[in-house]
mmCIF file of C-alpha atoms in Angstrom:
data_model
loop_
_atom_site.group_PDB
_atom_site.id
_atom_site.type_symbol
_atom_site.label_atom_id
_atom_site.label_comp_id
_atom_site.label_asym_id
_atom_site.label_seq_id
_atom_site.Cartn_x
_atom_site.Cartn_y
_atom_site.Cartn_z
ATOM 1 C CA UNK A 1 -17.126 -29.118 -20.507
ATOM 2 C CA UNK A 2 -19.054 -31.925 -19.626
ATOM 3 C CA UNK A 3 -17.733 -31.633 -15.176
ATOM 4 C CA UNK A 4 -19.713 -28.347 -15.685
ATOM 5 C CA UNK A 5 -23.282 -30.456 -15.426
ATOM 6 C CA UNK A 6 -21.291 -33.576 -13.080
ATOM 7 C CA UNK A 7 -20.501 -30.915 -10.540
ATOM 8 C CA UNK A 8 -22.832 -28.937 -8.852
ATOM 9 C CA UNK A 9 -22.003 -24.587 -8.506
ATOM 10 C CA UNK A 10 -19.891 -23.445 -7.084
ATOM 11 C CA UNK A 11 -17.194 -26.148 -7.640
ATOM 12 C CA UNK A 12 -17.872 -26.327 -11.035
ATOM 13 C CA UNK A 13 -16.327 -22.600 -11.786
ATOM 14 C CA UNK A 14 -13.449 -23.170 -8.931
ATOM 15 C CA UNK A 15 -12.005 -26.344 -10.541
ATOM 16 C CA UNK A 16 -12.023 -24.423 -13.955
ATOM 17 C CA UNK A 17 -10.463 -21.690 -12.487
ATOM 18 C CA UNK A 18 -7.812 -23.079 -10.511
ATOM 19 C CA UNK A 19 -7.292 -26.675 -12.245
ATOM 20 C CA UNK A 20 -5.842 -29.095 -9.305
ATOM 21 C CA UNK A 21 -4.818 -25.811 -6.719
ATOM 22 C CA UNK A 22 -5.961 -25.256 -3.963
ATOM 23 C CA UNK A 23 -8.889 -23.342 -3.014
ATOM 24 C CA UNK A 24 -12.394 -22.248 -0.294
ATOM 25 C CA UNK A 25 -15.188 -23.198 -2.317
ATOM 26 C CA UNK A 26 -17.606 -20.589 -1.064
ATOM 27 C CA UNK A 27 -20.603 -19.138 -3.370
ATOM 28 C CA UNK A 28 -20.463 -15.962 -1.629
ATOM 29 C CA UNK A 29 -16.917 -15.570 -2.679
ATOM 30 C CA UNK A 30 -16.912 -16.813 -6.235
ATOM 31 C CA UNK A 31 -19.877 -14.214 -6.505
ATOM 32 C CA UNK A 32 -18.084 -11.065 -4.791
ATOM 33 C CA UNK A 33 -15.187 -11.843 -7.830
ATOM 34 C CA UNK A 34 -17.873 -12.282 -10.241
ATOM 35 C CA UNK A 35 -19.303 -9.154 -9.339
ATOM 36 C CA UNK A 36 -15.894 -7.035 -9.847
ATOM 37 C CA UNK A 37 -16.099 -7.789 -13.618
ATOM 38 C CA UNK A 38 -16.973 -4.854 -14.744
ATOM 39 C CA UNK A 39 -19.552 -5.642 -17.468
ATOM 40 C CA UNK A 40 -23.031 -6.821 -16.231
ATOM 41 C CA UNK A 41 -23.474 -9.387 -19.431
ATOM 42 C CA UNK A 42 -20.325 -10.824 -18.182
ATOM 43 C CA UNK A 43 -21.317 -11.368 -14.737
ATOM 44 C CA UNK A 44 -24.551 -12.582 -16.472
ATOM 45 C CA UNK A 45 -23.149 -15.195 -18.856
ATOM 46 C CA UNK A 46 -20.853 -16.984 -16.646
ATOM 47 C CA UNK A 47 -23.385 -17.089 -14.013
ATOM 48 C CA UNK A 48 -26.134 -18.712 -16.251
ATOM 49 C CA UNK A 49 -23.178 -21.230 -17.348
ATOM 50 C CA UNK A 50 -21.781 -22.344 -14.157
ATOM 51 C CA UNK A 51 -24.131 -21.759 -11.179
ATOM 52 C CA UNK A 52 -27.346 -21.963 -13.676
ATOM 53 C CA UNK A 53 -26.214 -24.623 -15.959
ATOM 54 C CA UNK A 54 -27.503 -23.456 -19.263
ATOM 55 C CA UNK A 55 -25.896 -24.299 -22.336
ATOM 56 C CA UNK A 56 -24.360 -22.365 -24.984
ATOM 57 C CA UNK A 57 -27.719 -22.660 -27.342
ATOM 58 C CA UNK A 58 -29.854 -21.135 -23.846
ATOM 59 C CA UNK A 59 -27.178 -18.642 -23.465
ATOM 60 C CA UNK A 60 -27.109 -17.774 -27.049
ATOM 61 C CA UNK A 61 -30.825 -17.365 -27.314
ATOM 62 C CA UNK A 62 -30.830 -15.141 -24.690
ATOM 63 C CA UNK A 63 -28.218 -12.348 -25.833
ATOM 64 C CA UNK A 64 -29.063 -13.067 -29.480
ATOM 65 C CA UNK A 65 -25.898 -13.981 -30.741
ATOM 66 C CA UNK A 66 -24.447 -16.880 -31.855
ATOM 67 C CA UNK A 67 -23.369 -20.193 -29.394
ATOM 68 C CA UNK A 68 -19.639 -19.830 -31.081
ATOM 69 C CA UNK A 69 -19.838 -16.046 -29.651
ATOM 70 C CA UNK A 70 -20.942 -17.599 -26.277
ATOM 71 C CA UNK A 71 -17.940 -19.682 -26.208
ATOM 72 C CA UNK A 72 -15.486 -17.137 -27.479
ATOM 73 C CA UNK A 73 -17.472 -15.135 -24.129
ATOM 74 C CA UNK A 74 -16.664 -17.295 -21.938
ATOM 75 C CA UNK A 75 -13.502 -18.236 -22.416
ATOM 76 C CA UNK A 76 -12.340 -14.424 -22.314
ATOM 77 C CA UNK A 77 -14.514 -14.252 -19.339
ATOM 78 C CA UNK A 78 -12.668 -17.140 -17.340
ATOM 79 C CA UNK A 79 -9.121 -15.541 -18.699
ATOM 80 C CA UNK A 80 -10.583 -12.517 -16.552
ATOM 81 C CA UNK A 81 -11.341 -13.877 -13.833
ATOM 82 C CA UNK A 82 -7.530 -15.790 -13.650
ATOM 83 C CA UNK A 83 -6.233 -12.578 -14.353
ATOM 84 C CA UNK A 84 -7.959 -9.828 -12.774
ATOM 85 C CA UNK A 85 -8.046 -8.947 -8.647
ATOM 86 C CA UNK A 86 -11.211 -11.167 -8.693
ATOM 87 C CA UNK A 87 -8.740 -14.050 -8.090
ATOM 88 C CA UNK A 88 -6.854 -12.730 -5.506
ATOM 89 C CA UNK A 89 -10.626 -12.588 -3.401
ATOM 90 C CA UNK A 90 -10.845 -16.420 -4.575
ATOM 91 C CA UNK A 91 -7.403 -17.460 -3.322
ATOM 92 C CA UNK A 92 -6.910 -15.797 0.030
ATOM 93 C CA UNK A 93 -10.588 -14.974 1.137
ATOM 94 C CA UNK A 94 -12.559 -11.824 1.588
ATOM 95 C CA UNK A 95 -11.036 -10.759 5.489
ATOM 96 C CA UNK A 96 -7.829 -12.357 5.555
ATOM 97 C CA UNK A 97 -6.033 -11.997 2.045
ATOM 98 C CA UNK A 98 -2.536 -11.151 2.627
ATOM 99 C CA UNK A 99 -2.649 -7.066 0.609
ATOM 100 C CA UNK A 100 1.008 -6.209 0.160
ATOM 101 C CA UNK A 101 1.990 -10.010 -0.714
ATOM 102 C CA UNK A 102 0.001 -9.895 -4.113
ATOM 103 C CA UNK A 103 1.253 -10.666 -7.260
ATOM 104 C CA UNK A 104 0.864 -7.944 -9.838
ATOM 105 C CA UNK A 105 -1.027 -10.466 -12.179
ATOM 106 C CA UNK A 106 -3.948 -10.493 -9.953
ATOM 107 C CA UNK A 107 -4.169 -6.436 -9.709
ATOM 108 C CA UNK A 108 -6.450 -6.305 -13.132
ATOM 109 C CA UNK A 109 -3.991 -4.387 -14.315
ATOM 110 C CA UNK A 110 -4.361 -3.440 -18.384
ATOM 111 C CA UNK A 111 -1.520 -5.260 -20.689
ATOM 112 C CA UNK A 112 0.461 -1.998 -20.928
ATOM 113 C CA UNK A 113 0.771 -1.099 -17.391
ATOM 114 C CA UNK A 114 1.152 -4.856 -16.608
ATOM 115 C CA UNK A 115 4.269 -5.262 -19.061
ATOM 116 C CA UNK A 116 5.590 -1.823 -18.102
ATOM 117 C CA UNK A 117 5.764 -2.973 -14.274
ATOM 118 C CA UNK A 118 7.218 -6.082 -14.983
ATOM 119 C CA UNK A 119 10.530 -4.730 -17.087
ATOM 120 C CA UNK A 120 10.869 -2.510 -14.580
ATOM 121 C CA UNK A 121 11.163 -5.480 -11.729
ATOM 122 C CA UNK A 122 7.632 -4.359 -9.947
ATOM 123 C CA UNK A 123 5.956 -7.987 -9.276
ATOM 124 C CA UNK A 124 4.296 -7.672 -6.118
ATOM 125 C CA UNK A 125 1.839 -4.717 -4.957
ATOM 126 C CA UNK A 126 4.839 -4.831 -2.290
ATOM 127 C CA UNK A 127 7.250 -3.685 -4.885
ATOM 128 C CA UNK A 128 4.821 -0.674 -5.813
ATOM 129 C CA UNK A 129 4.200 0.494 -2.510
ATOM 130 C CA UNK A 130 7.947 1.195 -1.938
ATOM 131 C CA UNK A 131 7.569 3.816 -4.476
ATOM 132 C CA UNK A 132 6.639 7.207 -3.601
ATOM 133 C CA UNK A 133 4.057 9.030 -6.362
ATOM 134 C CA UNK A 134 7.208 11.344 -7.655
ATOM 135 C CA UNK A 135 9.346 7.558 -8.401
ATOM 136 C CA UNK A 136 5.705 5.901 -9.527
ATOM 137 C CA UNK A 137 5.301 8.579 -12.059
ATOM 138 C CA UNK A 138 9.084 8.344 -13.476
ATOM 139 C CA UNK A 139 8.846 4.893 -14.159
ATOM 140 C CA UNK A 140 10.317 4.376 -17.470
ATOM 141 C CA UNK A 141 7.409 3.775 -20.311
ATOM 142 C CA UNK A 142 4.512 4.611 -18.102
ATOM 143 C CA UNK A 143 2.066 7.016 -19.247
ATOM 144 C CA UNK A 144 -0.519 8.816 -17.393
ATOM 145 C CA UNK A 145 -3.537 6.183 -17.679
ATOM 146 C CA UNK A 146 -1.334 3.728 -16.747
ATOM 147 C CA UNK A 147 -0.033 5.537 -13.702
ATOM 148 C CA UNK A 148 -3.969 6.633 -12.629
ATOM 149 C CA UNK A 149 -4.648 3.283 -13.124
ATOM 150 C CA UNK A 150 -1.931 1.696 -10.701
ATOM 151 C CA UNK A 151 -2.630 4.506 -7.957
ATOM 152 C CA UNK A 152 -6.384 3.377 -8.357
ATOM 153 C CA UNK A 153 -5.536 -0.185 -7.265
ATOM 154 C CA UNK A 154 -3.367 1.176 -4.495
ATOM 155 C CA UNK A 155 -6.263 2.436 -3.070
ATOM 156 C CA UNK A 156 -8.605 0.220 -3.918
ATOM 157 C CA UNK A 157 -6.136 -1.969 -1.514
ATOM 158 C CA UNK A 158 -6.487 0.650 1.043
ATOM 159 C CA UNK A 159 -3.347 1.878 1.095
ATOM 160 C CA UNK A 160 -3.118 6.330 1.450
ATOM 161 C CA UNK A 161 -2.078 7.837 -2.022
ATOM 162 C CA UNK A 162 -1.577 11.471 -1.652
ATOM 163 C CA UNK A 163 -4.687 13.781 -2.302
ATOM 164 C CA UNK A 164 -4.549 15.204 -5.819
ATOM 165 C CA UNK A 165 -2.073 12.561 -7.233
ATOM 166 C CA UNK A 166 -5.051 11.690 -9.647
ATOM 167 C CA UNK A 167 -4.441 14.497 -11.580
ATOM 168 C CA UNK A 168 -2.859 14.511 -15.114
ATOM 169 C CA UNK A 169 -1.128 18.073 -13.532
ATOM 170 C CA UNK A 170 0.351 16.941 -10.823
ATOM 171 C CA UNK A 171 1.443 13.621 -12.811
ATOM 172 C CA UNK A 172 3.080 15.673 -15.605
ATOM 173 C CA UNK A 173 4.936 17.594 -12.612
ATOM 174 C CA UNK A 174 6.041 14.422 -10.769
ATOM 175 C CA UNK A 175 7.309 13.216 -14.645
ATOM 176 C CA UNK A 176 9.480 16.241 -15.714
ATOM 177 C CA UNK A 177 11.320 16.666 -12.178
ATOM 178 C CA UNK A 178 14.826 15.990 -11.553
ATOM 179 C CA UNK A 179 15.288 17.043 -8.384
ATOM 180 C CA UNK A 180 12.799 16.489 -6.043
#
């Protein structure tokens, strides 16, 4: 980890991240996907690593915890950040990322919903919007987080989802139908 002090933020975190690929190297960006992990210490501890340069034994002494634990952190932390929708915000841009054109590795999806997708041939958001809810819902081995999870990301993409879909109701009626 010694490029993390050679190279100054926020190319430090981007060459990590994307190892050789291409990429904008904009602070505001890397922030913006910083800021959609959902726990604050996370944001926290990669930011005093990368943009603030601290060590493990600074960051450690901060959270109380051990500098092994801060390691173990941020590795999950940058495993995140590859994996979750953050990434798609890194690649393409804030304005101009292409929506329906994204890979369903950068949705943030949980490992459940993620695997269920993929056996079912869903690897773009693409793929998922050619579903209605009734089809969504009968996918084979997804369960009712996992489909309130993928119609979340749908709109988070601003794409319409019917009102009401959210409900574990309506799911269970879109499930059990045949015939509609």
């Amino acid at each position: 980890m010694k490029s993390i002090r050679k190279s100054d933020w926020p190319d430090n975190l981007y060459n990590l991240l994307f190892e050789g690929e291409s990429y904008s190297s904009d602070a505001k960006t890397l922030e913006l996907a910083i800021s959609y992990l959902k726990n604050k210490k996370y944001q926290d501890i990669i930011l005093y690593r990368y943009r603030d340069k601290k060590t493990y034994g600074e960051i450690a002494e901060i959270y109380g915890i051990s500098k092994d634990r801060v390691r173990q952190l941020i590795n999950k932390i940058i495993k995140l950040l590859r994996r979750n929708k953050s990434e798609v915000i890194l690649r393409y841009g804030i304005d101009n990322r292409p929506k329906d054109d994204i890979d369903i590795n950068f949705l943030g999806l949980n490992s459940r919903s993620y695997n269920t997708l993929q056996k079912n041939g869903l690897v773009k958001l693409e793929d998922i919007l050619k579903l209605d809810v009734k089809e969504l819902a009968r996918i084979k081995g997804l369960g009712r987080k996992s489909f309130i999870e993928i119609v979340d990301i749908v709109k988070e993409y601003g794409y319409k989802v019917p009102e009401g879909v959210k409900s574990f109701t309506l799911y269970n009626r879109y499930k059990n139908r045949e015939d509609e």
